[in-house]
Amino acid sequence: MAREIRAGGLNMSNEIRAREADAERQRRDKYQRRKKKEEAQQDFMTKALSTSLKTYKKQKVAEARWEDFKPYMVFDNRALQDILVKRPTTREELHDVFGLGRKKFRDHGPDILRLVRENELLRSLNNWREAKAKERGLTACELFSDKALEAILKKRPATEEELRNIHGLKSKIGGMGQDILEDILEIVRST
């Protein structure tokens, strides 16, 4: 009889462990699903700004004169998230970002504002692309790709020839190059 109790106790223990492991697996799966959902909700522009800010942090760490300089010393992840949410475009708005004290504001504020403004230009270009694609019965990426959009932002073409030289645009813009160029130049000037 004692054997049965012990055996029953072992079975109960294994059953409890199995349930706990299953519950842990479910929590982990739920976390991963939530994380994927949050990532999917980030639009192209938010991802672009996030990538720009993270690249900036890495660049500043690489430029640092001392070994123990860490990325969080530029700004931490909470400040990064706050920048992504608030998208400050003025010094006053940047002062409201969590974790940017006077020194970080002085050292990195102008660069952060520049990156946010560039991202807003990217957002404007993307909105324009989506509207033009809809007019033509296309998807935005059928008009031209995200990489081409980023190249427009980086190169800021001033002539139709410069626009045509952007990889991914030459064959797509065809006869509408001048219209696109005029619209793009207007967007670039306005932001």
Tab-separated table of C-alpha atoms in Angstrom:
chain	number	residue	atom	x	y	z
A	1	MET	CA	0.000	0.000	0.000
A	2	ALA	CA	2.844	2.337	0.765
A	3	ARG	CA	4.132	1.694	-2.740
A	4	GLU	CA	0.853	2.787	-4.253
A	5	ILE	CA	0.902	6.031	-2.273
A	6	ARG	CA	4.461	6.733	-3.317
A	7	ALA	CA	3.725	5.816	-6.868
A	8	GLY	CA	0.594	7.928	-6.762
A	9	GLY	CA	2.634	10.792	-5.286
A	10	LEU	CA	5.168	10.509	-8.099
A	11	ASN	CA	2.421	10.488	-10.676
A	12	MET	CA	0.874	13.547	-9.045
A	13	SER	CA	4.260	15.306	-9.030
A	14	ASN	CA	4.868	14.547	-12.695
A	15	GLU	CA	1.369	15.694	-13.540
A	16	ILE	CA	1.908	18.990	-11.705
A	17	ARG	CA	5.255	19.498	-13.438
A	18	ALA	CA	3.675	18.770	-16.808
A	19	ARG	CA	0.892	21.310	-16.143
A	20	GLU	CA	3.414	23.922	-15.002
A	21	ALA	CA	5.554	23.333	-18.085
A	22	ASP	CA	2.465	23.577	-20.292
A	23	ALA	CA	1.400	26.831	-18.586
A	24	GLU	CA	4.916	28.251	-19.049
A	25	ARG	CA	4.888	27.265	-22.726
A	26	GLN	CA	1.501	28.978	-23.149
A	27	ARG	CA	2.787	32.163	-21.449
A	28	ARG	CA	5.845	32.168	-23.707
A	29	ASP	CA	3.709	31.608	-26.825
A	30	LYS	CA	1.321	34.372	-25.766
A	31	TYR	CA	4.271	36.742	-25.249
A	32	GLN	CA	5.715	35.882	-28.674
A	33	ARG	CA	2.322	36.358	-30.364
A	34	ARG	CA	1.901	39.730	-28.640
A	35	LYS	CA	5.411	40.762	-29.661
A	36	LYS	CA	4.783	39.759	-33.294
A	37	LYS	CA	1.489	41.638	-33.260
A	38	GLU	CA	3.194	44.777	-31.930
A	39	GLU	CA	5.895	44.478	-34.595
A	40	ALA	CA	3.288	44.037	-37.314
A	41	GLN	CA	1.456	47.121	-36.076
A	42	GLN	CA	4.559	49.222	-36.491
A	43	ASP	CA	4.219	50.796	-39.880
A	44	PHE	CA	6.989	51.224	-42.387
A	45	MET	CA	7.735	54.750	-41.167
A	46	THR	CA	8.004	53.751	-37.512
A	47	LYS	CA	10.354	50.935	-38.422
A	48	ALA	CA	12.407	53.312	-40.541
A	49	LEU	CA	12.670	55.849	-37.706
A	50	SER	CA	13.460	53.124	-35.188
A	51	THR	CA	16.209	51.792	-37.449
A	52	SER	CA	17.624	55.298	-37.954
A	53	LEU	CA	17.700	55.988	-34.220
A	54	LYS	CA	19.284	52.615	-33.419
A	55	THR	CA	21.896	53.155	-36.132
A	56	TYR	CA	22.594	56.591	-34.671
A	57	LYS	CA	23.128	55.042	-31.220
A	58	LYS	CA	25.536	52.447	-32.626
A	59	GLN	CA	27.407	55.150	-34.539
A	60	LYS	CA	27.817	57.240	-31.379
A	61	VAL	CA	29.086	54.206	-29.462
A	62	ALA	CA	31.606	53.497	-32.242
A	63	GLU	CA	32.756	57.131	-32.163
A	64	ALA	CA	33.133	57.153	-28.363
A	65	ARG	CA	36.606	57.710	-27.032
A	66	TRP	CA	36.234	55.295	-24.141
A	67	GLU	CA	35.559	51.582	-24.129
A	68	ASP	CA	32.755	51.421	-21.585
A	69	PHE	CA	30.448	53.740	-23.529
A	70	LYS	CA	27.193	51.814	-24.025
A	71	PRO	CA	24.226	52.476	-26.347
A	72	TYR	CA	21.911	53.272	-23.429
A	73	MET	CA	24.200	56.192	-22.600
A	74	VAL	CA	23.050	57.897	-25.814
A	75	PHE	CA	19.412	57.195	-24.923
A	76	ASP	CA	17.764	54.098	-23.541
A	77	ASN	CA	15.020	51.947	-25.033
A	78	ARG	CA	12.291	53.753	-23.121
A	79	ALA	CA	13.443	57.089	-24.580
A	80	LEU	CA	13.553	55.446	-28.022
A	81	GLN	CA	9.951	54.277	-27.626
A	82	ASP	CA	8.898	57.723	-26.414
A	83	ILE	CA	10.520	59.329	-29.476
A	84	LEU	CA	8.710	56.851	-31.739
A	85	VAL	CA	5.374	57.675	-30.104
A	86	LYS	CA	5.760	61.455	-29.777
A	87	ARG	CA	7.801	62.114	-32.947
A	88	PRO	CA	9.136	65.448	-31.693
A	89	THR	CA	9.978	67.962	-34.399
A	90	THR	CA	10.882	70.946	-32.195
A	91	ARG	CA	13.258	71.450	-29.296
A	92	GLU	CA	10.294	72.039	-26.986
A	93	GLU	CA	8.669	68.756	-27.988
A	94	LEU	CA	11.996	66.942	-27.569
A	95	HIS	CA	12.259	68.249	-23.985
A	96	ASP	CA	9.124	66.200	-23.222
A	97	VAL	CA	10.775	62.924	-24.218
A	98	PHE	CA	11.407	60.632	-21.276
A	99	GLY	CA	15.061	60.157	-20.369
A	100	LEU	CA	16.598	63.044	-22.279
A	101	GLY	CA	18.229	65.225	-19.672
A	102	ARG	CA	20.225	68.360	-20.389
A	103	LYS	CA	23.422	66.588	-21.401
A	104	LYS	CA	21.744	64.066	-23.696
A	105	PHE	CA	19.567	66.828	-25.106
A	106	ARG	CA	22.633	68.996	-25.770
A	107	ASP	CA	24.710	66.149	-27.210
A	108	HIS	CA	22.070	64.348	-29.265
A	109	GLY	CA	18.996	66.586	-29.537
A	110	PRO	CA	19.782	68.195	-32.921
A	111	ASP	CA	20.569	64.807	-34.474
A	112	ILE	CA	17.407	63.226	-33.064
A	113	LEU	CA	15.310	66.090	-34.424
A	114	ARG	CA	16.974	65.744	-37.837
A	115	LEU	CA	16.196	62.016	-37.914
A	116	VAL	CA	12.575	62.603	-36.902
A	117	ARG	CA	12.153	65.322	-39.550
A	118	GLU	CA	13.623	63.043	-42.215
A	119	ASN	CA	11.169	60.382	-41.125
A	120	GLU	CA	8.286	62.829	-41.439
A	121	LEU	CA	9.438	63.557	-44.994
A	122	LEU	CA	9.475	59.813	-45.633
A	123	ARG	CA	5.941	59.614	-44.227
A	124	SER	CA	4.801	62.408	-46.564
A	125	LEU	CA	6.413	60.707	-49.558
A	126	ASN	CA	4.792	57.401	-48.616
A	127	ASN	CA	1.352	59.006	-48.236
A	128	TRP	CA	1.813	60.613	-51.645
A	129	ARG	CA	2.911	57.261	-53.135
A	130	GLU	CA	-0.154	55.512	-51.711
A	131	ALA	CA	-2.483	58.192	-53.123
A	132	LYS	CA	-0.849	58.089	-56.592
A	133	ALA	CA	-0.945	54.303	-56.641
A	134	LYS	CA	-4.624	54.313	-55.699
A	135	GLU	CA	-5.363	56.787	-58.533
A	136	ARG	CA	-3.719	54.372	-60.959
A	137	GLY	CA	-5.308	51.233	-59.494
A	138	LEU	CA	-2.002	49.912	-58.165
A	139	THR	CA	-0.586	49.041	-54.790
A	140	ALA	CA	1.977	51.473	-53.381
A	141	CYS	CA	4.819	49.001	-53.919
A	142	GLU	CA	3.743	48.460	-57.531
A	143	LEU	CA	4.269	52.178	-58.135
A	144	PHE	CA	7.724	51.906	-56.562
A	145	SER	CA	9.303	50.010	-53.664
A	146	ASP	CA	10.035	51.087	-50.105
A	147	LYS	CA	13.751	51.012	-50.964
A	148	ALA	CA	13.161	53.386	-53.865
A	149	LEU	CA	11.202	55.627	-51.510
A	150	GLU	CA	14.116	55.653	-49.058
A	151	ALA	CA	16.517	56.387	-51.942
A	152	ILE	CA	14.379	59.384	-52.963
A	153	LEU	CA	14.666	60.650	-49.398
A	154	LYS	CA	18.416	60.081	-49.285
A	155	LYS	CA	19.269	61.481	-52.727
A	156	ARG	CA	16.588	64.185	-52.912
A	157	PRO	CA	16.581	64.431	-56.693
A	158	ALA	CA	16.361	67.898	-58.215
A	159	THR	CA	15.940	66.852	-61.838
A	160	GLU	CA	13.997	64.190	-63.703
A	161	GLU	CA	17.294	62.596	-64.732
A	162	GLU	CA	18.380	62.268	-61.082
A	163	LEU	CA	14.981	60.762	-60.303
A	164	ARG	CA	15.312	58.253	-63.139
A	165	ASN	CA	18.757	57.236	-61.852
A	166	ILE	CA	17.291	56.012	-58.566
A	167	HIS	CA	17.330	52.227	-58.612
A	168	GLY	CA	13.840	50.813	-58.994
A	169	LEU	CA	12.301	53.919	-60.532
A	170	LYS	CA	13.640	54.087	-64.073
A	171	SER	CA	11.271	51.519	-65.563
A	172	LYS	CA	8.347	52.333	-63.272
A	173	ILE	CA	7.921	56.060	-63.738
A	174	GLY	CA	7.738	55.982	-67.519
A	175	GLY	CA	5.825	58.999	-68.815
A	176	MET	CA	4.849	60.291	-65.397
A	177	GLY	CA	8.403	61.223	-64.344
A	178	GLN	CA	7.887	64.989	-64.504
A	179	ASP	CA	4.617	64.789	-62.526
A	180	ILE	CA	6.274	62.617	-59.902
A	181	LEU	CA	9.303	64.885	-59.759
A	182	GLU	CA	7.183	68.005	-59.296
A	183	ASP	CA	5.209	66.345	-56.498
A	184	ILE	CA	8.341	65.022	-54.810
A	185	LEU	CA	10.079	68.401	-55.007
A	186	GLU	CA	7.022	70.049	-53.484
A	187	ILE	CA	7.000	67.556	-50.613
A	188	VAL	CA	10.763	67.919	-50.040
A	189	ARG	CA	10.509	71.729	-49.971
A	190	SER	CA	7.520	71.745	-47.643
A	191	THR	CA	9.138	69.605	-44.941
